[in-house]
Amino acid sequence: MHTIAEAAGLIAERKLSPVELVQSHLDRIDRLEGKLHAFVKVTRESALEEAKRAEGEIMARGPKGPLHGIPIAHKDIYSTKGLATTAHSKLLARYVPDADAVTVSRLASAGAVSLGKLATHEFAWGGPSFDLPWPPARNPWNPDHFTGGSSSGTGAAVAAGLVLGGTGSDTGGSIRLPAAFCGIAGFKPSYGLCPRTGILPLANSLDHAGPLAWTVEDCAIMLQAMAGHDPSDPASADVTAPDFRKGLAPSIKGVRVGFVRHFHERDYPVEEPAKKALEAAAEVFRGLGAEVSDVVLPPLQDWTACGMIIMISEAYAVHEAWLKSTPQDYGEYFRDRVLMGAFLSAADYVHAQRKRRELCAALAGVFGEVDILLCAITPGAAPRMDEVTKMSSFERPSFSFPFNVAGAPALTLRAGFNDQGLPLGVQIVGPPFADEKVLRAGHHYEKATDWSRERPRLV
Amino acid sequence: MDPSSLTRESFAALASRAGLSLSPSQLKELHEAYSHVAAMAERVRGTPSLTAESAMTFAPRETRRG
């Protein structure tokens, strides 16, 4: 199995045919999709047509970039022109957008070949659910275990090698959690770096678009195509994206890493293997010449409360009309979670947004002392599917929410395995618009460890 | 608001005010889960300064982009 970077190199040297590459992934989908349910829709014919077109262009003029001819797929909340965009929901089962999401269009322009639409938790929050028109995605490391969500199909498809990369969205952790549980790399960029235009919203002020792939370098390649100002997205930052892939190379010697130890030791103690993985990651950074020291942020509970009140309020506003008129058309998990918004007040929302400013100021203060943060992403490896309950996200603090609240770039990547062979992850975070710095740290960490060599042992 | 202070009856009244039709079992389940949400709402209140700004402060210059 190639990474995007490896496949791109072979395609550029005319040693790998995009048509054969895409066909091999379609064959793999045929073999494994019945077990994994990663896709809502496989677009076999259009994928092969795109691959043939890419191959012709490459033979005539060479590749236009590292995504030319690379098989990817999109989370099914990304609008695709002429192709149903369902949000994994009965409510949108027949919704066919008349335009692509800006990020879909940008990835297509970069030459990526879409193999279809990927499973998601309903409207990016309701899962894992068994009462929707499509089954939930399964974890390729063990199909009895949770993929994490909400970019569940992307996590499963990338980990299983059904595609080389995919799109995700992250409102409270929905890129980073499946990345952690499925043992891949997932990057939530700074808020405003990747346009949300054409991506179905969960909570506008927290929604981020970003890539999931096997390696950090592959995430950087995808991000390069996705990032950049879009005037039709009011939150889009008018900044020039740097060369993310080139930015991976410089050493991280002397980089100041703040270890947010209290998140996983005091605020919400994690399982022992996850704790060991975090300590080992800190050691890897020391070995790379970084200066690691403990830092203190406001407690996880403050961040989670702030993010959750905002998310519930904004999501309820988006879905209010349907919740009143056709509540039976939602899956139970999404409907009952988002219904909590009916019981919050305008003052609750404003208080949460005031708290958000306070929390962001605290984070900015810490970034005056360190360059990046290292912290936990989950309490342990993926739980069994049947251990994930409808209201579990309200019952414990989240390690991912702080960086949606702050709009800060955050990367999850592999950091080991537990004794059941399930992947463990860690999280690397930077100040807003220091995306390059986060990717660089993750890339060097990845190169210094051998966790990414092991693939799920699928039959 | 004290998270435990909202009775089932008050909770049902809020659902009705919101225009929601919830079954008795759904109301019971949501009311139980609400204690977690109410605790979070209480947590973000804190004691902000009277002049504390929201992170979503209206910025007219930004709206010129449309």
Short mmCIF file of C-alpha atoms in Angstrom, two decimals:
data_model
loop_
_atom_site.label_atom_id
_atom_site.label_comp_id
_atom_site.label_asym_id
_atom_site.label_seq_id
_atom_site.Cartn_x
_atom_site.Cartn_y
_atom_site.Cartn_z
CA MET A 1 0.00 0.00 0.00
CA HIS A 2 1.37 3.39 -1.02
CA THR A 3 1.10 6.70 0.74
CA ILE A 4 -0.02 9.68 -1.34
CA ALA A 5 3.57 10.95 -1.46
CA GLU A 6 4.90 7.57 -2.63
CA ALA A 7 2.18 7.09 -5.23
CA ALA A 8 2.69 10.65 -6.51
CA GLY A 9 6.40 9.97 -6.93
CA LEU A 10 5.76 6.79 -8.88
CA ILE A 11 3.12 8.46 -11.06
CA ALA A 12 5.54 11.30 -11.84
CA GLU A 13 8.16 8.74 -12.89
CA ARG A 14 5.52 6.96 -15.07
CA LYS A 15 6.01 3.83 -12.96
CA LEU A 16 2.44 3.81 -11.67
CA SER A 17 -0.67 4.22 -13.77
CA PRO A 18 -3.50 6.24 -12.18
CA VAL A 19 -5.98 3.93 -13.89
CA GLU A 20 -4.35 0.85 -12.37
CA LEU A 21 -4.04 2.58 -9.01
CA VAL A 22 -7.71 3.58 -8.95
CA GLN A 23 -8.77 0.13 -10.17
CA SER A 24 -6.74 -1.54 -7.42
CA HIS A 25 -8.49 0.59 -4.80
CA LEU A 26 -11.90 -0.16 -6.29
CA ASP A 27 -11.01 -3.86 -6.12
CA ARG A 28 -10.01 -3.44 -2.49
CA ILE A 29 -13.32 -1.70 -1.80
CA ASP A 30 -15.11 -4.68 -3.41
CA ARG A 31 -13.25 -7.03 -1.05
CA LEU A 32 -13.58 -5.10 2.20
CA GLU A 33 -16.55 -2.75 2.05
CA GLY A 34 -18.97 -5.48 3.14
CA LYS A 35 -17.13 -5.65 6.46
CA LEU A 36 -16.31 -1.98 6.94
CA HIS A 37 -19.27 0.03 5.62
CA ALA A 38 -16.96 2.97 5.02
CA PHE A 39 -18.86 4.24 1.97
CA VAL A 40 -22.35 5.61 1.47
CA LYS A 41 -21.76 5.58 -2.28
CA VAL A 42 -18.91 4.27 -4.44
CA THR A 43 -18.69 6.18 -7.73
CA ARG A 44 -16.94 3.48 -9.70
CA GLU A 45 -17.65 4.66 -13.24
CA SER A 46 -16.85 8.33 -12.74
CA ALA A 47 -13.72 7.39 -10.76
CA LEU A 48 -12.40 5.32 -13.66
CA GLU A 49 -13.27 8.09 -16.12
CA GLU A 50 -11.42 10.63 -13.95
CA ALA A 51 -8.46 8.28 -13.65
CA LYS A 52 -8.29 7.83 -17.43
CA ARG A 53 -8.43 11.59 -17.92
CA ALA A 54 -5.69 12.08 -15.31
CA GLU A 55 -3.54 9.44 -16.96
CA GLY A 56 -3.90 11.14 -20.35
CA GLU A 57 -2.99 14.52 -18.89
CA ILE A 58 0.02 13.10 -17.08
CA MET A 59 1.27 11.27 -20.14
CA ALA A 60 0.93 14.46 -22.19
CA ARG A 61 2.20 17.10 -19.79
CA GLY A 62 3.30 15.42 -16.56
CA PRO A 63 1.41 15.63 -13.27
CA LYS A 64 0.11 19.01 -12.18
CA GLY A 65 0.92 18.18 -8.57
CA PRO A 66 1.14 15.35 -6.04
CA LEU A 67 -2.62 14.69 -6.01
CA HIS A 68 -2.93 14.10 -9.73
CA GLY A 69 -4.42 10.63 -10.19
CA ILE A 70 -4.63 9.91 -6.43
CA PRO A 71 -7.75 8.09 -5.16
CA ILE A 72 -9.54 9.91 -2.36
CA ALA A 73 -13.14 10.18 -1.14
CA HIS A 74 -15.30 12.73 0.63
CA LYS A 75 -17.19 12.68 3.89
CA ASP A 76 -20.84 12.73 2.92
CA ILE A 77 -21.48 16.21 4.28
CA TYR A 78 -19.26 17.67 1.54
CA SER A 79 -21.53 18.78 -1.32
CA THR A 80 -20.93 17.06 -4.65
CA LYS A 81 -22.56 18.43 -7.77
CA GLY A 82 -25.05 15.98 -9.24
CA LEU A 83 -24.29 13.35 -6.60
CA ALA A 84 -26.39 12.82 -3.48
CA THR A 85 -24.98 14.37 -0.31
CA THR A 86 -26.89 12.64 2.44
CA ALA A 87 -25.22 13.52 5.76
CA HIS A 88 -25.93 9.80 6.35
CA SER A 89 -29.51 10.82 7.08
CA LYS A 90 -32.92 9.81 5.80
CA LEU A 91 -33.72 13.53 5.71
CA LEU A 92 -31.21 14.18 2.92
CA ALA A 93 -31.23 10.77 1.25
CA ARG A 94 -32.40 12.37 -2.01
CA TYR A 95 -30.57 15.70 -1.70
CA VAL A 96 -28.48 16.32 -4.80
CA PRO A 97 -26.50 19.58 -4.64
CA ASP A 98 -26.09 21.73 -7.74
CA ALA A 99 -22.53 22.70 -6.85
CA ASP A 100 -19.45 21.13 -5.31
CA ALA A 101 -18.14 22.27 -1.95
CA VAL A 102 -15.21 24.60 -2.56
CA THR A 103 -12.80 22.07 -1.06
CA VAL A 104 -14.19 19.27 -3.27
CA SER A 105 -13.71 21.48 -6.29
CA ARG A 106 -10.16 22.40 -5.23
CA LEU A 107 -9.15 18.77 -4.71
CA ALA A 108 -10.61 17.86 -8.11
CA SER A 109 -8.70 20.74 -9.72
CA ALA A 110 -5.53 19.36 -8.13
CA GLY A 111 -6.24 16.11 -9.98
CA ALA A 112 -7.45 13.94 -7.10
CA VAL A 113 -9.82 11.17 -8.20
CA SER A 114 -12.91 10.79 -6.03
CA LEU A 115 -14.03 7.21 -5.40
CA GLY A 116 -17.24 8.32 -3.70
CA LYS A 117 -18.91 9.51 -0.56
CA LEU A 118 -17.93 8.29 2.87
CA ALA A 119 -19.99 7.36 5.90
CA THR A 120 -20.39 9.94 8.63
CA HIS A 121 -22.25 10.11 11.88
CA GLU A 122 -25.62 11.62 11.01
CA PHE A 123 -25.16 15.34 10.35
CA ALA A 124 -21.65 14.93 11.81
CA TRP A 125 -22.82 14.16 15.34
CA GLY A 126 -25.26 11.26 15.53
CA GLY A 127 -23.40 8.02 15.78
CA PRO A 128 -22.63 5.23 15.83
CA SER A 129 -26.26 4.69 14.85
CA PHE A 130 -28.01 1.56 13.58
CA ASP A 131 -31.32 3.22 12.69
CA LEU A 132 -30.12 5.18 9.64
CA PRO A 133 -30.42 4.28 5.94
CA TRP A 134 -26.77 3.11 5.95
CA PRO A 135 -24.92 1.14 8.64
CA PRO A 136 -22.13 2.75 10.69
CA ALA A 137 -18.53 2.37 9.54
CA ARG A 138 -16.40 -0.28 11.28
CA ASN A 139 -12.86 -0.03 12.60
CA PRO A 140 -10.42 -1.90 10.28
CA TRP A 141 -8.23 -2.87 13.25
CA ASN A 142 -11.20 -4.73 14.73
CA PRO A 143 -14.69 -4.36 13.23
CA ASP A 144 -16.28 -4.85 16.65
CA HIS A 145 -14.72 -1.59 17.73
CA PHE A 146 -15.73 2.02 17.19
CA THR A 147 -14.13 4.08 14.44
CA GLY A 148 -14.59 7.31 16.33
CA GLY A 149 -16.52 10.04 14.63
CA SER A 150 -17.97 11.81 13.07
CA SER A 151 -15.64 11.34 10.06
CA SER A 152 -16.07 7.63 10.63
CA GLY A 153 -16.03 6.48 7.01
CA THR A 154 -12.93 8.51 6.24
CA GLY A 155 -11.10 7.04 9.21
CA ALA A 156 -12.07 3.49 8.22
CA ALA A 157 -11.42 3.94 4.49
CA VAL A 158 -7.95 5.45 4.93
CA ALA A 159 -6.90 2.93 7.59
CA ALA A 160 -8.06 0.03 5.40
CA GLY A 161 -6.34 1.44 2.33
CA LEU A 162 -9.62 1.83 0.42
CA VAL A 163 -8.46 5.34 -0.45
CA LEU A 164 -5.16 7.12 0.12
CA GLY A 165 -6.75 10.16 1.73
CA GLY A 166 -10.12 11.65 2.51
CA THR A 167 -11.91 14.71 3.71
CA GLY A 168 -13.34 15.18 7.17
CA SER A 169 -14.91 17.83 9.31
CA ASP A 170 -14.24 18.60 12.94
CA THR A 171 -16.63 20.49 15.24
CA GLY A 172 -15.59 18.89 18.52
CA GLY A 173 -13.02 16.31 17.42
CA SER A 174 -14.56 14.66 14.35
CA ILE A 175 -11.32 14.49 12.35
CA ARG A 176 -9.00 13.72 15.25
CA LEU A 177 -11.05 11.05 17.01
CA PRO A 178 -11.39 8.72 14.00
CA ALA A 179 -7.74 9.39 13.21
CA ALA A 180 -6.82 8.25 16.73
CA PHE A 181 -9.09 5.20 16.83
CA CYS A 182 -8.26 4.11 13.27
CA GLY A 183 -4.52 4.69 13.65
CA ILE A 184 -4.01 7.28 10.91
CA ALA A 185 -3.13 10.98 10.74
CA GLY A 186 -5.90 13.58 10.94
CA PHE A 187 -5.42 17.30 10.82
CA LYS A 188 -7.88 19.95 11.94
CA PRO A 189 -6.47 23.17 10.52
CA SER A 190 -6.86 26.63 12.01
CA TYR A 191 -10.43 27.91 11.93
CA GLY A 192 -10.76 29.87 8.69
CA LEU A 193 -7.92 28.19 6.80
CA CYS A 194 -10.07 25.77 4.78
CA PRO A 195 -13.38 27.08 3.44
CA ARG A 196 -16.58 25.51 4.73
CA THR A 197 -18.57 26.61 1.68
CA GLY A 198 -20.74 23.72 0.53
CA ILE A 199 -20.12 21.62 3.64
CA LEU A 200 -23.28 20.93 5.62
CA PRO A 201 -22.98 22.70 8.98
CA LEU A 202 -23.15 21.24 12.44
CA ALA A 203 -22.19 24.35 14.44
CA ASN A 204 -20.90 27.18 12.29
CA SER A 205 -18.54 28.82 14.74
CA LEU A 206 -16.82 25.51 15.54
CA ASP A 207 -16.89 23.67 12.18
CA HIS A 208 -13.53 23.00 10.53
CA ALA A 209 -12.75 21.15 7.28
CA GLY A 210 -9.56 19.13 6.96
CA PRO A 211 -7.82 15.99 5.70
CA LEU A 212 -7.24 12.47 7.02
CA ALA A 213 -4.50 10.30 5.51
CA TRP A 214 -1.97 7.65 6.42
CA THR A 215 0.86 10.10 7.14
CA VAL A 216 1.35 13.71 8.17
CA GLU A 217 3.04 14.39 4.84
CA ASP A 218 -0.08 13.16 3.04
CA CYS A 219 -2.22 15.45 5.19
CA ALA A 220 0.07 18.35 4.22
CA ILE A 221 -0.38 17.48 0.53
CA MET A 222 -4.16 17.41 0.83
CA LEU A 223 -4.25 20.55 2.96
CA GLN A 224 -2.31 22.41 0.29
CA ALA A 225 -5.16 21.86 -2.14
CA MET A 226 -7.93 22.53 0.38
CA ALA A 227 -6.58 25.66 2.10
CA GLY A 228 -6.89 29.24 0.96
CA HIS A 229 -9.21 32.20 1.11
CA ASP A 230 -12.78 31.85 -0.12
CA PRO A 231 -14.80 35.07 -0.08
CA SER A 232 -18.07 33.12 -0.01
CA ASP A 233 -17.26 31.76 3.47
CA PRO A 234 -17.60 34.63 5.99
CA ALA A 235 -15.20 32.86 8.36
CA SER A 236 -12.53 32.28 5.71
CA ALA A 237 -9.28 33.96 6.65
CA ASP A 238 -7.72 36.16 4.00
CA VAL A 239 -4.26 34.65 4.42
CA THR A 240 -1.84 33.08 1.98
CA ALA A 241 -1.28 29.41 2.68
CA PRO A 242 2.40 28.52 3.00
CA ASP A 243 3.95 25.51 1.24
CA PHE A 244 2.95 22.94 3.85
CA ARG A 245 4.93 20.05 2.39
CA LYS A 246 8.10 22.05 2.06
CA GLY A 247 7.54 23.29 5.60
CA LEU A 248 7.88 19.75 6.96
CA ALA A 249 11.61 19.52 6.37
CA PRO A 250 13.33 21.90 8.82
CA SER A 251 14.51 20.37 12.08
CA ILE A 252 12.48 20.82 15.26
CA LYS A 253 15.60 21.19 17.38
CA GLY A 254 14.98 23.90 19.95
CA VAL A 255 11.21 23.89 19.44
CA ARG A 256 9.49 24.48 22.77
CA VAL A 257 6.89 21.76 23.43
CA GLY A 258 4.36 22.37 26.19
CA PHE A 259 3.17 19.06 27.67
CA VAL A 260 -0.40 19.49 28.93
CA ARG A 261 -0.02 16.77 31.51
CA HIS A 262 -2.91 17.83 33.70
CA PHE A 263 -5.41 17.09 30.91
CA HIS A 264 -4.73 13.35 31.13
CA GLU A 265 -3.47 13.03 34.70
CA ARG A 266 -5.82 15.23 36.69
CA ASP A 267 -8.73 16.52 34.57
CA TYR A 268 -9.62 13.12 33.09
CA PRO A 269 -7.16 10.33 33.87
CA VAL A 270 -6.52 8.17 30.81
CA GLU A 271 -5.85 4.44 30.59
CA GLU A 272 -2.30 3.32 31.37
CA PRO A 273 -1.29 2.46 27.77
CA ALA A 274 -2.43 5.91 26.60
CA LYS A 275 -0.48 7.54 29.43
CA LYS A 276 2.64 5.58 28.52
CA ALA A 277 2.23 6.55 24.85
CA LEU A 278 2.09 10.23 25.84
CA GLU A 279 5.20 9.96 28.01
CA ALA A 280 6.98 8.11 25.21
CA ALA A 281 5.97 10.82 22.73
CA ALA A 282 7.44 13.48 25.02
CA GLU A 283 10.67 11.48 25.06
CA VAL A 284 10.68 11.28 21.26
CA PHE A 285 10.43 15.06 21.09
CA ARG A 286 13.29 15.42 23.58
CA GLY A 287 15.31 13.04 21.42
CA LEU A 288 14.65 15.26 18.42
CA GLY A 289 16.15 18.21 20.27
CA ALA A 290 12.90 19.87 21.35
CA GLU A 291 12.58 21.42 24.80
CA VAL A 292 9.69 19.75 26.59
CA SER A 293 8.15 21.32 29.67
CA ASP A 294 4.81 21.05 31.45
CA VAL A 295 2.27 23.80 30.87
CA VAL A 296 -1.06 24.51 32.49
CA LEU A 297 -4.27 25.45 30.67
CA PRO A 298 -7.77 25.93 32.05
CA PRO A 299 -9.25 22.53 32.95
CA LEU A 300 -10.70 20.30 30.24
CA GLN A 301 -14.11 20.61 31.85
CA ASP A 302 -14.16 24.37 31.13
CA TRP A 303 -13.26 23.88 27.48
CA THR A 304 -15.75 21.05 27.01
CA ALA A 305 -18.59 22.95 28.67
CA CYS A 306 -17.90 25.98 26.51
CA GLY A 307 -17.66 24.02 23.27
CA MET A 308 -20.62 21.80 24.03
CA ILE A 309 -23.02 24.66 24.90
CA ILE A 310 -22.04 26.47 21.71
CA MET A 311 -22.29 23.32 19.60
CA ILE A 312 -25.67 22.25 20.95
CA SER A 313 -27.10 25.77 20.58
CA GLU A 314 -25.88 26.30 17.03
CA ALA A 315 -26.80 22.77 15.89
CA TYR A 316 -30.28 23.10 17.39
CA ALA A 317 -30.80 26.34 15.47
CA VAL A 318 -29.79 24.60 12.22
CA HIS A 319 -32.17 21.67 12.81
CA GLU A 320 -35.00 23.31 14.75
CA ALA A 321 -37.58 23.27 11.95
CA TRP A 322 -37.09 19.56 11.13
CA LEU A 323 -36.95 18.61 14.80
CA LYS A 324 -40.44 20.04 15.12
CA SER A 325 -41.90 18.87 11.83
CA THR A 326 -40.29 15.48 11.12
CA PRO A 327 -38.39 14.34 14.21
CA GLN A 328 -39.06 10.71 13.28
CA ASP A 329 -36.83 11.06 10.22
CA TYR A 330 -33.68 11.53 12.33
CA GLY A 331 -31.75 8.73 13.90
CA GLU A 332 -32.30 8.55 17.63
CA TYR A 333 -28.72 9.49 18.60
CA PHE A 334 -28.52 12.74 16.65
CA ARG A 335 -32.08 13.79 17.42
CA ASP A 336 -31.88 13.28 21.16
CA ARG A 337 -28.43 14.86 21.47
CA VAL A 338 -29.33 17.97 19.52
CA LEU A 339 -32.72 18.31 21.24
CA MET A 340 -30.80 19.47 24.30
CA GLY A 341 -30.64 22.81 22.52
CA ALA A 342 -34.32 23.34 23.23
CA PHE A 343 -33.50 23.57 26.92
CA LEU A 344 -30.70 26.12 26.71
CA SER A 345 -31.31 29.85 26.81
CA ALA A 346 -29.92 32.74 24.78
CA ALA A 347 -28.00 33.74 27.89
CA ASP A 348 -26.40 30.28 28.09
CA TYR A 349 -25.10 30.71 24.55
CA VAL A 350 -23.76 34.22 25.19
CA HIS A 351 -22.09 33.10 28.41
CA ALA A 352 -20.40 30.29 26.49
CA GLN A 353 -19.16 32.73 23.86
CA ARG A 354 -17.86 35.06 26.60
CA LYS A 355 -16.12 32.11 28.22
CA ARG A 356 -14.67 31.23 24.83
CA ARG A 357 -12.87 34.58 24.62
CA GLU A 358 -11.48 34.04 28.13
CA LEU A 359 -10.25 30.53 27.28
CA CYS A 360 -8.66 31.69 24.01
CA ALA A 361 -6.78 34.38 25.94
CA ALA A 362 -5.47 31.75 28.35
CA LEU A 363 -4.27 29.60 25.45
CA ALA A 364 -2.62 32.60 23.79
CA GLY A 365 -0.77 33.25 27.07
CA VAL A 366 0.64 29.73 27.06
CA PHE A 367 1.71 30.11 23.44
CA GLY A 368 3.82 33.03 24.61
CA GLU A 369 5.95 30.46 26.46
CA VAL A 370 5.93 27.45 24.10
CA ASP A 371 5.67 26.85 20.35
CA ILE A 372 3.42 23.78 20.30
CA LEU A 373 1.49 21.61 22.74
CA LEU A 374 1.53 17.86 23.23
CA CYS A 375 -1.56 16.36 24.87
CA ALA A 376 -3.97 13.43 24.93
CA ILE A 377 -6.66 12.94 22.31
CA THR A 378 -8.67 10.03 23.79
CA PRO A 379 -8.74 8.20 27.13
CA GLY A 380 -7.51 5.03 25.42
CA ALA A 381 -7.94 2.93 22.30
CA ALA A 382 -11.25 2.51 20.45
CA PRO A 383 -14.00 1.08 22.65
CA ARG A 384 -16.32 -1.63 21.43
CA MET A 385 -19.24 -0.30 19.35
CA ASP A 386 -21.75 -1.38 21.99
CA GLU A 387 -19.93 0.60 24.68
CA VAL A 388 -20.66 3.93 22.99
CA THR A 389 -23.93 5.26 24.33
CA LYS A 390 -26.25 7.97 23.12
CA MET A 391 -25.42 10.49 25.80
CA SER A 392 -21.79 9.51 26.48
CA SER A 393 -20.45 12.70 24.93
CA PHE A 394 -22.17 14.70 27.69
CA GLU A 395 -20.77 12.54 30.47
CA ARG A 396 -17.02 13.12 30.28
CA PRO A 397 -14.72 15.94 29.19
CA SER A 398 -13.27 15.95 25.70
CA PHE A 399 -9.56 16.20 24.86
CA SER A 400 -10.34 17.51 21.38
CA PHE A 401 -12.89 20.27 22.07
CA PRO A 402 -10.39 22.82 23.45
CA PHE A 403 -8.92 23.38 20.02
CA ASN A 404 -12.27 23.81 18.27
CA VAL A 405 -13.15 26.41 20.87
CA ALA A 406 -9.82 28.15 20.19
CA GLY A 407 -9.77 27.55 16.42
CA ALA A 408 -6.22 26.26 16.85
CA PRO A 409 -4.56 23.78 14.45
CA ALA A 410 -4.49 20.29 15.95
CA LEU A 411 -3.06 17.06 14.61
CA THR A 412 -3.70 13.50 15.77
CA LEU A 413 -1.32 10.73 14.87
CA ARG A 414 -0.38 7.21 15.89
CA ALA A 415 1.59 6.79 19.10
CA GLY A 416 1.50 3.05 19.69
CA PHE A 417 -0.88 0.17 20.24
CA ASN A 418 -2.61 -1.30 23.26
CA ASP A 419 -2.35 -4.96 24.19
CA GLN A 420 -5.33 -5.77 21.94
CA GLY A 421 -3.47 -4.37 18.94
CA LEU A 422 -5.67 -1.28 18.72
CA PRO A 423 -4.00 2.03 17.87
CA LEU A 424 -3.34 4.81 20.36
CA GLY A 425 -3.02 8.47 19.40
CA VAL A 426 -1.54 11.71 20.65
CA GLN A 427 -2.39 15.28 19.78
CA ILE A 428 -0.08 18.11 18.71
CA VAL A 429 -1.44 21.65 18.74
CA GLY A 430 -0.22 25.08 17.69
CA PRO A 431 -1.43 28.65 17.91
CA PRO A 432 -3.98 29.72 15.27
CA PHE A 433 -2.37 29.90 11.82
CA ALA A 434 0.76 28.08 12.89
CA ASP A 435 -0.48 25.02 10.98
CA GLU A 436 2.91 24.53 9.36
CA LYS A 437 4.61 24.28 12.75
CA VAL A 438 2.19 21.57 13.92
CA LEU A 439 2.58 19.52 10.76
CA ARG A 440 6.37 19.79 10.96
CA ALA A 441 6.43 18.53 14.55
CA GLY A 442 4.09 15.67 13.65
CA HIS A 443 6.14 14.74 10.61
CA HIS A 444 9.38 14.54 12.58
CA TYR A 445 7.67 12.56 15.33
CA GLU A 446 6.31 10.15 12.74
CA LYS A 447 9.73 9.72 11.12
CA ALA A 448 11.35 9.08 14.49
CA THR A 449 8.93 6.26 15.34
CA ASP A 450 7.85 3.18 13.42
CA TRP A 451 4.15 3.14 14.32
CA SER A 452 3.05 3.98 10.79
CA ARG A 453 4.63 0.84 9.33
CA GLU A 454 1.95 -1.43 10.73
CA ARG A 455 -1.31 -1.75 8.80
CA PRO A 456 -4.56 -3.40 9.92
CA ARG A 457 -4.45 -7.14 9.25
CA LEU A 458 -7.55 -7.43 7.10
CA VAL A 459 -8.51 -10.70 5.48
CA MET B 1 -29.48 27.56 37.32
CA ASP B 2 -28.85 24.66 39.66
CA PRO B 3 -28.70 21.63 37.33
CA SER B 4 -30.92 19.63 39.64
CA SER B 5 -33.53 22.36 40.06
CA LEU B 6 -35.44 21.89 36.80
CA THR B 7 -38.31 19.52 37.59
CA ARG B 8 -39.71 17.09 35.06
CA GLU B 9 -42.80 19.32 34.80
CA SER B 10 -40.73 22.44 34.09
CA PHE B 11 -38.66 20.47 31.59
CA ALA B 12 -41.86 19.35 29.83
CA ALA B 13 -43.06 22.95 29.79
CA LEU B 14 -39.84 24.06 28.08
CA ALA B 15 -40.25 21.31 25.48
CA SER B 16 -43.81 22.43 24.85
CA ARG B 17 -42.72 26.07 24.54
CA ALA B 18 -40.13 24.97 21.98
CA GLY B 19 -42.91 23.32 19.95
CA LEU B 20 -41.59 19.79 20.46
CA SER B 21 -43.75 16.71 20.74
CA LEU B 22 -41.93 14.33 23.05
CA SER B 23 -43.19 11.04 24.41
CA PRO B 24 -43.17 10.54 28.19
CA SER B 25 -40.24 8.10 27.92
CA GLN B 26 -38.30 10.50 25.72
CA LEU B 27 -38.96 13.34 28.14
CA LYS B 28 -37.72 11.20 31.04
CA GLU B 29 -34.54 10.22 29.21
CA LEU B 30 -33.77 13.73 28.01
CA HIS B 31 -34.45 15.17 31.45
CA GLU B 32 -31.92 12.78 32.98
CA ALA B 33 -29.29 13.64 30.37
CA TYR B 34 -30.06 17.32 30.77
CA SER B 35 -28.38 17.35 34.17
CA HIS B 36 -25.02 17.05 32.37
CA VAL B 37 -25.86 19.86 29.95
CA ALA B 38 -27.19 22.09 32.72
CA ALA B 39 -23.97 21.54 34.67
CA MET B 40 -22.01 22.66 31.61
CA ALA B 41 -24.22 25.73 31.17
CA GLU B 42 -23.63 26.59 34.82
CA ARG B 43 -19.88 26.12 34.40
CA VAL B 44 -19.57 28.65 31.56
CA ARG B 45 -21.44 31.30 33.52
CA GLY B 46 -18.73 31.84 36.11
CA THR B 47 -18.50 35.43 37.25
CA PRO B 48 -17.64 37.39 34.11
CA SER B 49 -16.98 41.10 34.26
CA LEU B 50 -20.01 43.20 33.39
CA THR B 51 -18.17 44.31 30.26
CA ALA B 52 -16.87 40.88 29.17
CA GLU B 53 -17.18 40.53 25.40
CA SER B 54 -18.43 37.51 23.49
CA ALA B 55 -16.04 35.72 21.15
CA MET B 56 -18.68 36.45 18.48
CA THR B 57 -18.68 40.23 18.79
CA PHE B 58 -20.27 41.94 15.79
CA ALA B 59 -17.60 43.51 13.59
CA PRO B 60 -19.18 45.68 10.86
CA ARG B 61 -15.97 45.93 8.86
CA GLU B 62 -16.02 42.14 8.41
CA THR B 63 -19.59 42.12 7.09
CA ARG B 64 -18.65 44.30 4.11
CA ARG B 65 -17.42 41.16 2.39
CA GLY B 66 -21.00 39.89 2.35
#
